[in-house]
Short mmCIF file of C-alpha atoms in Angstrom, two decimals:
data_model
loop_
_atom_site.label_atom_id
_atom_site.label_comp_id
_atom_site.label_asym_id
_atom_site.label_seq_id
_atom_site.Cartn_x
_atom_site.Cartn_y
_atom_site.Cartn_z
CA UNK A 1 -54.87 146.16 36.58
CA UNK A 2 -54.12 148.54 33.54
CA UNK A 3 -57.71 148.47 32.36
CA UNK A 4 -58.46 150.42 35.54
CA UNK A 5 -59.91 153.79 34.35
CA UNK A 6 -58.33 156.74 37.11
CA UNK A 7 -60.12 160.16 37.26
CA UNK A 8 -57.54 163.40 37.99
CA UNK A 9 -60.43 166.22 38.91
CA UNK A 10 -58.31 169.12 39.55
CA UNK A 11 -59.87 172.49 41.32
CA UNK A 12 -58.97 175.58 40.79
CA UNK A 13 -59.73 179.31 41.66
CA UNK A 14 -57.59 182.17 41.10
CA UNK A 15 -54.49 179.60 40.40
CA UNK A 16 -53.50 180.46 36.94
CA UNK A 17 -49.72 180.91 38.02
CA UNK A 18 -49.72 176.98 38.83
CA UNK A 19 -52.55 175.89 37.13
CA UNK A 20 -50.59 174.53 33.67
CA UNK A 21 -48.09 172.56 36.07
CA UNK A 22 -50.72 170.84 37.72
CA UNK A 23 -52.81 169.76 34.57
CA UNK A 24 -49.70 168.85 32.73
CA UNK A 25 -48.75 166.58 35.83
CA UNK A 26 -51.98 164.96 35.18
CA UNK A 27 -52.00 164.61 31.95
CA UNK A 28 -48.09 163.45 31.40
CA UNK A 29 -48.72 160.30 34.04
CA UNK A 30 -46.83 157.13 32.85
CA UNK A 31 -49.77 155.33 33.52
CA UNK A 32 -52.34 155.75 30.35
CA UNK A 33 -56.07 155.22 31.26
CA UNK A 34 -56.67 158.41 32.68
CA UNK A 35 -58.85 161.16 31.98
CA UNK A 36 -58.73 165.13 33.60
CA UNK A 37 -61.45 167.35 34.88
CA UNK A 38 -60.57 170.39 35.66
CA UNK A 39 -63.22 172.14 37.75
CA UNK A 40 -62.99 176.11 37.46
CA UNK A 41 -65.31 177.53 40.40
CA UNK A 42 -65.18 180.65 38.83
CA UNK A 43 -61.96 182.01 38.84
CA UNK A 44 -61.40 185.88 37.70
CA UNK A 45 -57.91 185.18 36.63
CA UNK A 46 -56.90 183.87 33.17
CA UNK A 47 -57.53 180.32 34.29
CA UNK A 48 -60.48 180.11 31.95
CA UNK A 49 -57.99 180.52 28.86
CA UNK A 50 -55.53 178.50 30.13
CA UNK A 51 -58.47 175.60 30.20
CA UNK A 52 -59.37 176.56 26.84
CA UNK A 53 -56.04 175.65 25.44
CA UNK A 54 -56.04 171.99 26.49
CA UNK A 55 -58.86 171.49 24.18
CA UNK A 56 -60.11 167.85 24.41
CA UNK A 57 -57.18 166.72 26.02
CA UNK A 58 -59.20 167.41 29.31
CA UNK A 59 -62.58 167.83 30.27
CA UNK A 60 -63.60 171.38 31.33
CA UNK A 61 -65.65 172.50 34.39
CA UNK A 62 -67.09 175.93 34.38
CA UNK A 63 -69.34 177.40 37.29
CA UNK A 64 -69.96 180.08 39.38
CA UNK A 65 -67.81 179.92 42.77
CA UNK A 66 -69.29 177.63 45.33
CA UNK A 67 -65.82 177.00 46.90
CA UNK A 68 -64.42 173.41 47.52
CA UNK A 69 -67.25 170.86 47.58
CA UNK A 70 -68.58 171.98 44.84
CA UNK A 71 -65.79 171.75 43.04
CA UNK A 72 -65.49 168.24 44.06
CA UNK A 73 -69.22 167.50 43.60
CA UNK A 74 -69.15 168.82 39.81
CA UNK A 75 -66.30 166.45 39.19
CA UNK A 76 -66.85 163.43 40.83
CA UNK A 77 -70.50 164.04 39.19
CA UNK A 78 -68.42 164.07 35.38
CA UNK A 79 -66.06 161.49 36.42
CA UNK A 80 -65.98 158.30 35.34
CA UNK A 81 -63.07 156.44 37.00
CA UNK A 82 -63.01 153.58 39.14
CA UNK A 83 -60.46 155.55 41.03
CA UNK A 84 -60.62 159.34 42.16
CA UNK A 85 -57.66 161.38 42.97
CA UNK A 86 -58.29 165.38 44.01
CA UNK A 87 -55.47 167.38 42.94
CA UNK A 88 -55.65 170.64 44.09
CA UNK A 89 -54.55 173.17 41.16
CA UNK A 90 -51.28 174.94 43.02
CA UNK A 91 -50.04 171.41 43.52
CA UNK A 92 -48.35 168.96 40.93
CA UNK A 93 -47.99 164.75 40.91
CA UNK A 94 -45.15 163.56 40.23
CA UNK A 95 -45.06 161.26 36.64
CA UNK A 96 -45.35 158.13 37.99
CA UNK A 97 -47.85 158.48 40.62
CA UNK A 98 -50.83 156.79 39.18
CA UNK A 99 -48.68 154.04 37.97
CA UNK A 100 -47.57 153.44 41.43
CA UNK A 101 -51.21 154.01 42.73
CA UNK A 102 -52.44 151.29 40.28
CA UNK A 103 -49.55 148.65 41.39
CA UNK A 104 -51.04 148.00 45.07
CA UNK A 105 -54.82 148.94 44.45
CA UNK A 106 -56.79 146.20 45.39
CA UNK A 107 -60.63 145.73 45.39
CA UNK A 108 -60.86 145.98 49.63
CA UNK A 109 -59.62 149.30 49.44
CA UNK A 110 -61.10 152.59 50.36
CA UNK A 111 -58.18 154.49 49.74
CA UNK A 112 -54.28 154.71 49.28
CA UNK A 113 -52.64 158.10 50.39
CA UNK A 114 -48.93 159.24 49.84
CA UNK A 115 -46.42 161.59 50.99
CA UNK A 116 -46.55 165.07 49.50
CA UNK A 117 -43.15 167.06 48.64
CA UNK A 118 -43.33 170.07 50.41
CA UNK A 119 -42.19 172.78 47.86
CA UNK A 120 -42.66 176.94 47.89
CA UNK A 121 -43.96 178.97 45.25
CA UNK A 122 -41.30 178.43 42.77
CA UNK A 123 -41.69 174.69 43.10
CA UNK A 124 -38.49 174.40 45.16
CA UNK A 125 -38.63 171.68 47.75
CA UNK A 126 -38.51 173.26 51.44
CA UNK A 127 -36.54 169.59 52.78
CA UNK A 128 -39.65 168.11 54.19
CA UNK A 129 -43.00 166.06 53.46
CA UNK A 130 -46.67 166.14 54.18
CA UNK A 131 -47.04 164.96 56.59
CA UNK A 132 -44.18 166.19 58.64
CA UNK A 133 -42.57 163.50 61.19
CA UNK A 134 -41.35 160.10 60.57
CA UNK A 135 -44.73 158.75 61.49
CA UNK A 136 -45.67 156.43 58.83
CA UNK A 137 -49.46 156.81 56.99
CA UNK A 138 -52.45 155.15 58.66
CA UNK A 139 -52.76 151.71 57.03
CA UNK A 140 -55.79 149.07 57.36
CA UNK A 141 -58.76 149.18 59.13
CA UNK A 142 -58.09 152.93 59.84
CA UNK A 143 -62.18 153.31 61.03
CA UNK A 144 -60.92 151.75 63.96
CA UNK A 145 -58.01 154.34 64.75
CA UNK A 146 -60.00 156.99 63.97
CA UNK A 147 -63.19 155.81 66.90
CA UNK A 148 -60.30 155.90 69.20
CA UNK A 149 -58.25 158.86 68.49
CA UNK A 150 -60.42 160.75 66.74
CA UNK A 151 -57.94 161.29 63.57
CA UNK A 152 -54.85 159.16 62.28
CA UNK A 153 -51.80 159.90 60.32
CA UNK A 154 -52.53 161.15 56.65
CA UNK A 155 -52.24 163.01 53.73
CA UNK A 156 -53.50 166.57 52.34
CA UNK A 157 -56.29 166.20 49.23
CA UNK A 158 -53.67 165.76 46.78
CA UNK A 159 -52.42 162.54 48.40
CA UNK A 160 -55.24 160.69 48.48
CA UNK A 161 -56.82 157.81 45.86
CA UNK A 162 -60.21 157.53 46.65
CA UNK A 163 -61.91 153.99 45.42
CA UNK A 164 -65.31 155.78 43.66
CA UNK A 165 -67.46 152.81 45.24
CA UNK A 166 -66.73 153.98 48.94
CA UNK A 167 -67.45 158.11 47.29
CA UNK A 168 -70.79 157.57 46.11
CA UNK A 169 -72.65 156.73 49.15
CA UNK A 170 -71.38 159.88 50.60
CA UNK A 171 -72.00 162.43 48.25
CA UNK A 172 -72.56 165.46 47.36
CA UNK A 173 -70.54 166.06 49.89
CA UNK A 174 -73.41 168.76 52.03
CA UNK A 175 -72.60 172.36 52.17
CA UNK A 176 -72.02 172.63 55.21
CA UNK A 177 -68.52 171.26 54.45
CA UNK A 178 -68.20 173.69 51.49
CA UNK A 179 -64.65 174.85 52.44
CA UNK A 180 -63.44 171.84 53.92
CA UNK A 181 -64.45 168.80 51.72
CA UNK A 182 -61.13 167.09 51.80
CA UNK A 183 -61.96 166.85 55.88
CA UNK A 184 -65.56 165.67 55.42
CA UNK A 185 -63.88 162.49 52.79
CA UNK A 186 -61.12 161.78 55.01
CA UNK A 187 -63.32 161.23 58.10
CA UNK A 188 -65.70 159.24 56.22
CA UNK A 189 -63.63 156.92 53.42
CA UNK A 190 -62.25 154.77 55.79
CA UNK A 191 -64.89 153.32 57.10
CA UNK A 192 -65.89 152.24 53.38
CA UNK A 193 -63.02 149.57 53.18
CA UNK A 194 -59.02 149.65 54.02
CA UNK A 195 -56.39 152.17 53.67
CA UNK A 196 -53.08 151.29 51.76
CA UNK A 197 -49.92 153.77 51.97
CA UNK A 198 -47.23 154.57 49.63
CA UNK A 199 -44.67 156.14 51.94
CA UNK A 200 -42.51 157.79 49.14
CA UNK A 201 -43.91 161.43 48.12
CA UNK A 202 -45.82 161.18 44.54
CA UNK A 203 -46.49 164.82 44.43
CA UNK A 204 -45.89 168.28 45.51
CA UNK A 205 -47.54 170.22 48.07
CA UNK A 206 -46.98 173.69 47.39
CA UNK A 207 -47.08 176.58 50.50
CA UNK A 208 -47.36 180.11 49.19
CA UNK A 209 -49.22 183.18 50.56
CA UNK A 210 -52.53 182.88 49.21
CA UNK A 211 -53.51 178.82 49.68
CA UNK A 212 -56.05 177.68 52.18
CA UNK A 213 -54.51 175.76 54.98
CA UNK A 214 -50.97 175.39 53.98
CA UNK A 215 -49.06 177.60 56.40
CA UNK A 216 -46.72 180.20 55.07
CA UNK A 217 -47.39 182.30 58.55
CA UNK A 218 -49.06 181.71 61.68
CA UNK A 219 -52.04 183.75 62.57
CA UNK A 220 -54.69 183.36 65.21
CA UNK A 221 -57.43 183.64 62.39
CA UNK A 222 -55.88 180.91 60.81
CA UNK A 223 -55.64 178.52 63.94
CA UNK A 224 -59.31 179.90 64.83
CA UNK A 225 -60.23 178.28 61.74
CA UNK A 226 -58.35 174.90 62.31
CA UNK A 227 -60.35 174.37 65.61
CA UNK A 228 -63.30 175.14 64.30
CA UNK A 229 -62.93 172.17 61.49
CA UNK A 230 -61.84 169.89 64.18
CA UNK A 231 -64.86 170.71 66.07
CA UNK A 232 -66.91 169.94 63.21
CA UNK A 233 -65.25 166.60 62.15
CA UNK A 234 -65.53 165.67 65.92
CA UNK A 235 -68.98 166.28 65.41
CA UNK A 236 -69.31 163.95 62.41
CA UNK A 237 -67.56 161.45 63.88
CA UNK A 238 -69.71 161.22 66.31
CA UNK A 239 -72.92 161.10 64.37
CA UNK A 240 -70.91 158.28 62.41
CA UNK A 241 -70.43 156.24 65.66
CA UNK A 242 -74.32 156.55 66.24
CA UNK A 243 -74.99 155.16 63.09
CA UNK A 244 -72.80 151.91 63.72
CA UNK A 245 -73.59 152.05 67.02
CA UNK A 246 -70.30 152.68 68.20
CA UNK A 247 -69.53 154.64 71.76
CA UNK A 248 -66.67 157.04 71.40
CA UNK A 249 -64.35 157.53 74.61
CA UNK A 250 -64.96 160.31 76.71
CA UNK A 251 -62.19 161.85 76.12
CA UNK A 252 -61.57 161.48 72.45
CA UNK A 253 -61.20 165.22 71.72
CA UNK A 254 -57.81 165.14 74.17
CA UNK A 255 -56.37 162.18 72.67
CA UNK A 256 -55.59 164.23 69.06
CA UNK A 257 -52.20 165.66 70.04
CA UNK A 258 -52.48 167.90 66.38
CA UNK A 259 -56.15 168.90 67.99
CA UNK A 260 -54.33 170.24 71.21
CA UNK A 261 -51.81 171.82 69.27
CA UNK A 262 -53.90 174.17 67.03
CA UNK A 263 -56.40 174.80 70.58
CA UNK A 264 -52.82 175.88 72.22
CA UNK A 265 -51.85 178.42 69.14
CA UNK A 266 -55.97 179.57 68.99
CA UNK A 267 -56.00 180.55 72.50
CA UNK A 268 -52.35 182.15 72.79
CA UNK A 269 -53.10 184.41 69.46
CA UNK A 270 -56.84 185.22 70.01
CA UNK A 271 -58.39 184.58 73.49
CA UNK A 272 -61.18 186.83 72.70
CA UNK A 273 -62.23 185.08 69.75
CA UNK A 274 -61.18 181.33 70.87
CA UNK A 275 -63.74 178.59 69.93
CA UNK A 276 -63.35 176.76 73.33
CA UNK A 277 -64.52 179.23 75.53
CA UNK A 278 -63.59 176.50 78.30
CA UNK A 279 -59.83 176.09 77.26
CA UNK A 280 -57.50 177.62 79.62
CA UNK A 281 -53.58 177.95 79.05
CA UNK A 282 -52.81 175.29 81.95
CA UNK A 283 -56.24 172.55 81.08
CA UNK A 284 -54.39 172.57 77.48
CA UNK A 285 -50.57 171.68 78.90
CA UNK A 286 -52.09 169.15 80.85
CA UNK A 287 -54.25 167.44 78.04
CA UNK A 288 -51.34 167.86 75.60
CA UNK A 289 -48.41 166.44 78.10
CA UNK A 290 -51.08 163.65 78.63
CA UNK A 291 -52.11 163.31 75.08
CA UNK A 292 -48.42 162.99 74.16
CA UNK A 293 -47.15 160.21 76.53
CA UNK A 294 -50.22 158.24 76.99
CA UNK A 295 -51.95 158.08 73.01
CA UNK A 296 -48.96 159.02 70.62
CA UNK A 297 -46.68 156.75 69.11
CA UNK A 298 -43.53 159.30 69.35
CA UNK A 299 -40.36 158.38 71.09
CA UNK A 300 -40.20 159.38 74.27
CA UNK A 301 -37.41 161.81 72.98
CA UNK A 302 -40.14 163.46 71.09
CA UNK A 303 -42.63 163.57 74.06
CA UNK A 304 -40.29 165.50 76.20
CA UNK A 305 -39.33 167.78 73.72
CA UNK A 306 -43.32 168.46 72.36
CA UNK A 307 -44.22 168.54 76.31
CA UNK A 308 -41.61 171.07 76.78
CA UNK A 309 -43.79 172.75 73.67
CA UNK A 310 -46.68 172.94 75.15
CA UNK A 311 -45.31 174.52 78.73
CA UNK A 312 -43.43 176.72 76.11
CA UNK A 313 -46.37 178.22 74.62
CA UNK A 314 -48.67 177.92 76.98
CA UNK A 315 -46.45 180.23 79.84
CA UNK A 316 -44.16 182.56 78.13
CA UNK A 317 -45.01 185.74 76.63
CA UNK A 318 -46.60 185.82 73.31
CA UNK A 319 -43.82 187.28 71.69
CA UNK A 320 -41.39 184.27 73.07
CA UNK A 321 -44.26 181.62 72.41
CA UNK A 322 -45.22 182.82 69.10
CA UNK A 323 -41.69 181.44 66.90
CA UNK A 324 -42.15 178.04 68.73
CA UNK A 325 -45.88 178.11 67.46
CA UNK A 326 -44.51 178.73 63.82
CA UNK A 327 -41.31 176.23 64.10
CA UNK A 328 -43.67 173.32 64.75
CA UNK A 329 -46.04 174.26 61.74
CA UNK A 330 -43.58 176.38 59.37
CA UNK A 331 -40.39 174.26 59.85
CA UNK A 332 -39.09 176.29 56.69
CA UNK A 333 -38.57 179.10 59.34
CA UNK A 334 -36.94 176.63 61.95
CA UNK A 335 -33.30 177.80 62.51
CA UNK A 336 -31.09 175.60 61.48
CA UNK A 337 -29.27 175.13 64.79
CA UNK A 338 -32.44 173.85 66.49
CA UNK A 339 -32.43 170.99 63.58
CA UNK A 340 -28.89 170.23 64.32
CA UNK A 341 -29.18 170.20 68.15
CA UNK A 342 -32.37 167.78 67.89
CA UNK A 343 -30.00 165.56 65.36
CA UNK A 344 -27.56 165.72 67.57
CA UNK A 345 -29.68 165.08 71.16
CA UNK A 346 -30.67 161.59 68.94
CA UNK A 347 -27.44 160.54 67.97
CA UNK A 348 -26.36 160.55 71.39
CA UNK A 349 -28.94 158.47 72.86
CA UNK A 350 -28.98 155.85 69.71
CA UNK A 351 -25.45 155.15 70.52
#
């Protein structure tokens, strides 16, 4: 398997602060046949002359910003691997991550995705991976999870392998997905061949004020944002069902418990500006509590305490809902003594 050629295509605007510690995490990889792109989508830092320095060691991308699928078009255009991996330039792999990628890649797959170290600006690890939870990585014929559920359990863009022969049907990815590329490829890769996991974290997924998605605070702007994608990958699933003639349940969009979540934190922050002008505070306990014991795969020491969440949030005043809205997606803010109390609520029913 060593003669397979893997393409880092790394991304970047305004990241010049992490920008060398994610290109020399691509090019120091244990595993040889490589190459790097590094697509600048025209950044007005010094990330240019940071580029510049790697000389042929990489290959550069320079264009004028068209945010995040062109960035992956240009590169997946350049590249030349049999294998793509997206590394987003504030984030970092860990040395041996291709190597591992490499060991279990087999000519079925669409994709393997891995767990992300969660780390801050400094590069310190916060105590947690990406995805949070002890739920383990979709695996398989993960088109099939995602017709029923709508979604399954994965990684950010810098966890994923993507095989280039399931990519090239698919793209350019359409602009319409411009800021949200890694969403449109996640829907759509799995139904191009299996998914393979690699539960162990081979990189770093870094939160810090200025990223995208990664949540350093919560905000209703934010959250406004995260529905809207949903609604739009809902969408595509859809139109993906039609095509294989597939019917979707009826009520797929409830069965997402992370859907219900960031409807529940939209409507509680910004009512006015909500993008399910239907959702009310009580419809979205219901569907959650529902969601939660009837479609998840949590304990049922988990469902009681995420349906306590949602009557939580939903009831109490804003300013008493709002730190349970940031412990469940900022657990770097989550006192202590709420981790110990959960630890200790498990213990005592495990023995």
């Amino acid at each position: 398997m060593n003669d397979i050629l893997v393409s880092i295509i790394i991304n970047n605007y305004n990241y010049d602060r992490f920008l060398t510690e994610a290109i020399d995490s691509a090019l120091n990889q244990t595993y040889l046949h490589t190459e790097v792109i590094v697509v600048d989508d025209g950044s007005t830092d010094k990330s240019r002359e940071i580029i510049t320095r790697y000389g042929d060691r990489i290959v550069p991308i320079f264009q004028p910003n068209g945010k995040q699928a062109a960035a992956f078009n240009s590169g997946f255009a350049k590249s030349r691997g049999d294998i793509i991996v997206f590394l987003d330039a504030d984030d970092y792999l860990m040395p041996t991550a291709i190597e591992r990628i490499v060991a279990i890649w087999q000519p079925n797959l669409a994709k393997v995705h891995y767990r992300l170290q969660v780390v801050d600006a400094e590069g310190q690890s916060l105590g947690y991976t990406s995805p949070q939870g002890s739920q383990p990585l979709a695996t398989g014929e993960v088109w099939k999870t995602l017709l029923e559920f709508g979604g399954y359990t994965s990684t950010p863009t810098s966890g994923n392998a993507l095989s280039r022969k399931a990519m090239a049907p698919i793209f350019p990815i359409p602009a319409a997905y411009k800021l949200t590329a890694d969403d449109y490829l996640s829907m759509l890769i799995p139904f191009a061949g299996e998914v393979a996991a690699i539960e162990e974290p081979l990189g770093a997924y870094r939160i810090h004020n200025s990223n995208q998605w990664a949540l350093a605070t919560v905000t209703g702007d934010r959250f406004r944002r995260f529905v809207c994608h949903d609604l739009q990958n809902y969408a595509l699933l859809e139109q993906k069902a039609a095509e294989l003639g597939q019917i979707l349940p009826t009520d797929l969009a409830q069965r997402s418990i992370g859907r219900l979540w960031s409807r529940m934190i939209s409507l509680r922050l910004d009512p006015q500006n909500h993008p399910v002008p239907s959702d009310r505070a009580w419809s979205l306990i219901y569907q959650g509590i529902r969601s939660l014991w009837k479609y998840s795969t949590f304990n049922w020491q988990k469902c009681v305490i995420y349906s306590l969440w949602f009557i939580w949030v939903g009831l109490m005043p804003l300013a008493l809902a709002r730190p349970a809205m940031t412990w469940l997606y900022a657990p770097q803010f989550r006192p202590k003594a709420i981790d110990w109390t959960v630890r200790k609520i498990r213990a005592l029913v495990s023995s």
